[in-house]
């Protein structure tokens, strides 16, 4: 009987530790995307009249590629539709930047920042999420 309780406790501890590391990884990834988009937002504000410069486009391509690296492991942890929305958001920002459309690029950047913050909140460890 004691062996069963020991096994159950070990499994519960392993689940808790796994959930903690999953939470940290997911939130860290969304924080990185949010920070990258905040930096890009300041880059946009510097040149409102001409945003279709190589510096901006290369920065976005690097963010996009970095997201693709993390996306492979994130697919095992979170919903694919959420990842698709981030992917589409970054692609739209790249397109609007290439088209030199400051208003749309800024709106999409703000929307992606907001989306990542809310999505990250959904993965916080809380009683609400556990139940």
Short mmCIF file of C-alpha atoms in Angstrom, two decimals:
data_model
loop_
_atom_site.label_atom_id
_atom_site.label_comp_id
_atom_site.label_asym_id
_atom_site.label_seq_id
_atom_site.Cartn_x
_atom_site.Cartn_y
_atom_site.Cartn_z
CA UNK A 1 0.00 0.00 0.00
CA UNK A 2 2.85 2.39 0.81
CA UNK A 3 4.42 1.75 -2.59
CA UNK A 4 1.26 2.97 -4.33
CA UNK A 5 1.22 6.22 -2.36
CA UNK A 6 4.89 6.80 -3.06
CA UNK A 7 4.29 6.22 -6.75
CA UNK A 8 1.27 8.55 -6.77
CA UNK A 9 3.24 11.28 -4.98
CA UNK A 10 6.15 10.91 -7.42
CA UNK A 11 3.77 11.19 -10.38
CA UNK A 12 2.11 14.29 -8.91
CA UNK A 13 5.47 15.94 -8.26
CA UNK A 14 6.60 15.12 -11.82
CA UNK A 15 3.38 16.63 -13.20
CA UNK A 16 3.81 19.80 -11.15
CA UNK A 17 7.45 20.20 -12.19
CA UNK A 18 6.53 19.55 -15.84
CA UNK A 19 3.73 22.13 -15.70
CA UNK A 20 6.08 24.68 -14.16
CA UNK A 21 8.69 24.27 -16.90
CA UNK A 22 6.04 24.26 -19.61
CA UNK A 23 4.65 27.51 -18.22
CA UNK A 24 8.09 29.12 -18.10
CA UNK A 25 8.96 28.09 -21.66
CA UNK A 26 5.64 29.21 -23.17
CA UNK A 27 5.59 32.52 -21.33
CA UNK A 28 9.24 33.18 -22.13
CA UNK A 29 8.54 32.63 -25.83
CA UNK A 30 5.56 34.99 -25.83
CA UNK A 31 7.57 37.56 -23.87
CA UNK A 32 10.33 37.38 -26.49
CA UNK A 33 7.83 37.98 -29.29
CA UNK A 34 6.23 40.84 -27.34
CA UNK A 35 9.63 42.44 -26.68
CA UNK A 36 10.65 42.04 -30.31
CA UNK A 37 7.46 43.72 -31.45
CA UNK A 38 7.92 46.55 -28.92
CA UNK A 39 11.39 47.14 -30.36
CA UNK A 40 9.96 47.04 -33.87
CA UNK A 41 7.28 49.52 -32.86
CA UNK A 42 9.97 52.00 -31.83
CA UNK A 43 11.76 51.34 -35.13
CA UNK A 44 8.53 52.18 -36.97
CA UNK A 45 8.02 55.38 -35.00
CA UNK A 46 11.50 56.60 -35.97
CA UNK A 47 10.65 56.62 -39.70
CA UNK A 48 6.90 57.01 -40.08
CA UNK A 49 7.28 58.32 -43.62
CA UNK A 50 9.51 55.50 -44.92
CA UNK A 51 9.30 52.18 -43.10
CA UNK A 52 10.14 49.96 -46.08
CA UNK A 53 13.86 49.97 -45.38
CA UNK A 54 16.16 46.96 -45.27
CA UNK A 55 16.82 47.37 -41.55
CA UNK A 56 13.13 46.98 -40.68
CA UNK A 57 12.53 44.13 -43.10
CA UNK A 58 15.63 42.21 -41.98
CA UNK A 59 14.64 42.67 -38.34
CA UNK A 60 11.18 41.22 -39.03
CA UNK A 61 12.62 38.31 -41.01
CA UNK A 62 14.90 37.50 -38.05
CA UNK A 63 11.93 37.63 -35.65
CA UNK A 64 9.96 35.42 -38.04
CA UNK A 65 12.79 32.89 -38.32
CA UNK A 66 13.27 32.88 -34.54
CA UNK A 67 9.59 32.16 -34.10
CA UNK A 68 9.82 29.26 -36.55
CA UNK A 69 12.60 27.74 -34.43
CA UNK A 70 10.46 27.84 -31.30
CA UNK A 71 7.24 26.92 -33.10
CA UNK A 72 8.39 23.33 -33.53
CA UNK A 73 8.54 22.72 -29.79
CA UNK A 74 5.54 24.93 -29.01
CA UNK A 75 3.29 22.78 -31.18
CA UNK A 76 3.65 20.00 -28.62
CA UNK A 77 2.51 22.32 -25.81
CA UNK A 78 -0.17 24.68 -27.10
CA UNK A 79 -2.94 24.97 -29.66
CA UNK A 80 -1.86 25.15 -33.29
CA UNK A 81 -4.43 27.83 -34.10
CA UNK A 82 -2.80 30.22 -31.64
CA UNK A 83 0.57 29.68 -33.25
CA UNK A 84 -0.98 30.20 -36.66
CA UNK A 85 -2.38 33.55 -35.55
CA UNK A 86 1.09 34.68 -34.46
CA UNK A 87 2.56 33.45 -37.74
CA UNK A 88 -0.08 35.33 -39.74
CA UNK A 89 0.44 38.46 -37.64
CA UNK A 90 4.18 38.53 -38.28
CA UNK A 91 3.60 37.88 -42.00
CA UNK A 92 1.12 40.76 -42.19
CA UNK A 93 3.56 43.10 -40.48
CA UNK A 94 6.23 42.12 -43.02
CA UNK A 95 3.80 42.73 -45.88
CA UNK A 96 2.68 46.12 -44.57
CA UNK A 97 6.30 47.12 -44.02
CA UNK A 98 7.21 46.13 -47.59
CA UNK A 99 4.25 48.17 -48.83
CA UNK A 100 5.38 51.14 -46.70
CA UNK A 101 2.00 51.26 -44.95
CA UNK A 102 2.84 52.72 -41.55
CA UNK A 103 -0.72 52.78 -40.19
CA UNK A 104 -1.45 49.13 -40.93
CA UNK A 105 2.00 47.96 -39.82
CA UNK A 106 1.59 49.78 -36.50
CA UNK A 107 -1.96 48.48 -36.01
CA UNK A 108 -0.90 44.90 -36.73
CA UNK A 109 2.14 45.24 -34.45
CA UNK A 110 -0.06 46.49 -31.60
CA UNK A 111 -2.55 43.69 -32.23
CA UNK A 112 0.22 41.06 -32.12
CA UNK A 113 1.62 42.51 -28.88
CA UNK A 114 -1.83 42.44 -27.32
CA UNK A 115 -2.48 38.90 -28.58
CA UNK A 116 0.80 37.59 -27.14
CA UNK A 117 0.14 39.20 -23.76
CA UNK A 118 -3.32 37.67 -23.53
CA UNK A 119 -2.16 34.30 -24.81
CA UNK A 120 0.67 34.28 -22.29
CA UNK A 121 -1.84 35.04 -19.52
CA UNK A 122 -3.83 31.96 -20.55
CA UNK A 123 -0.82 29.80 -19.69
CA UNK A 124 -0.10 31.28 -16.28
CA UNK A 125 -0.17 28.86 -13.40
CA UNK A 126 -3.31 29.73 -11.51
CA UNK A 127 -6.15 27.98 -9.76
CA UNK A 128 -8.45 28.99 -12.60
CA UNK A 129 -6.27 27.21 -15.17
CA UNK A 130 -5.79 24.14 -13.02
CA UNK A 131 -9.50 23.63 -12.48
#
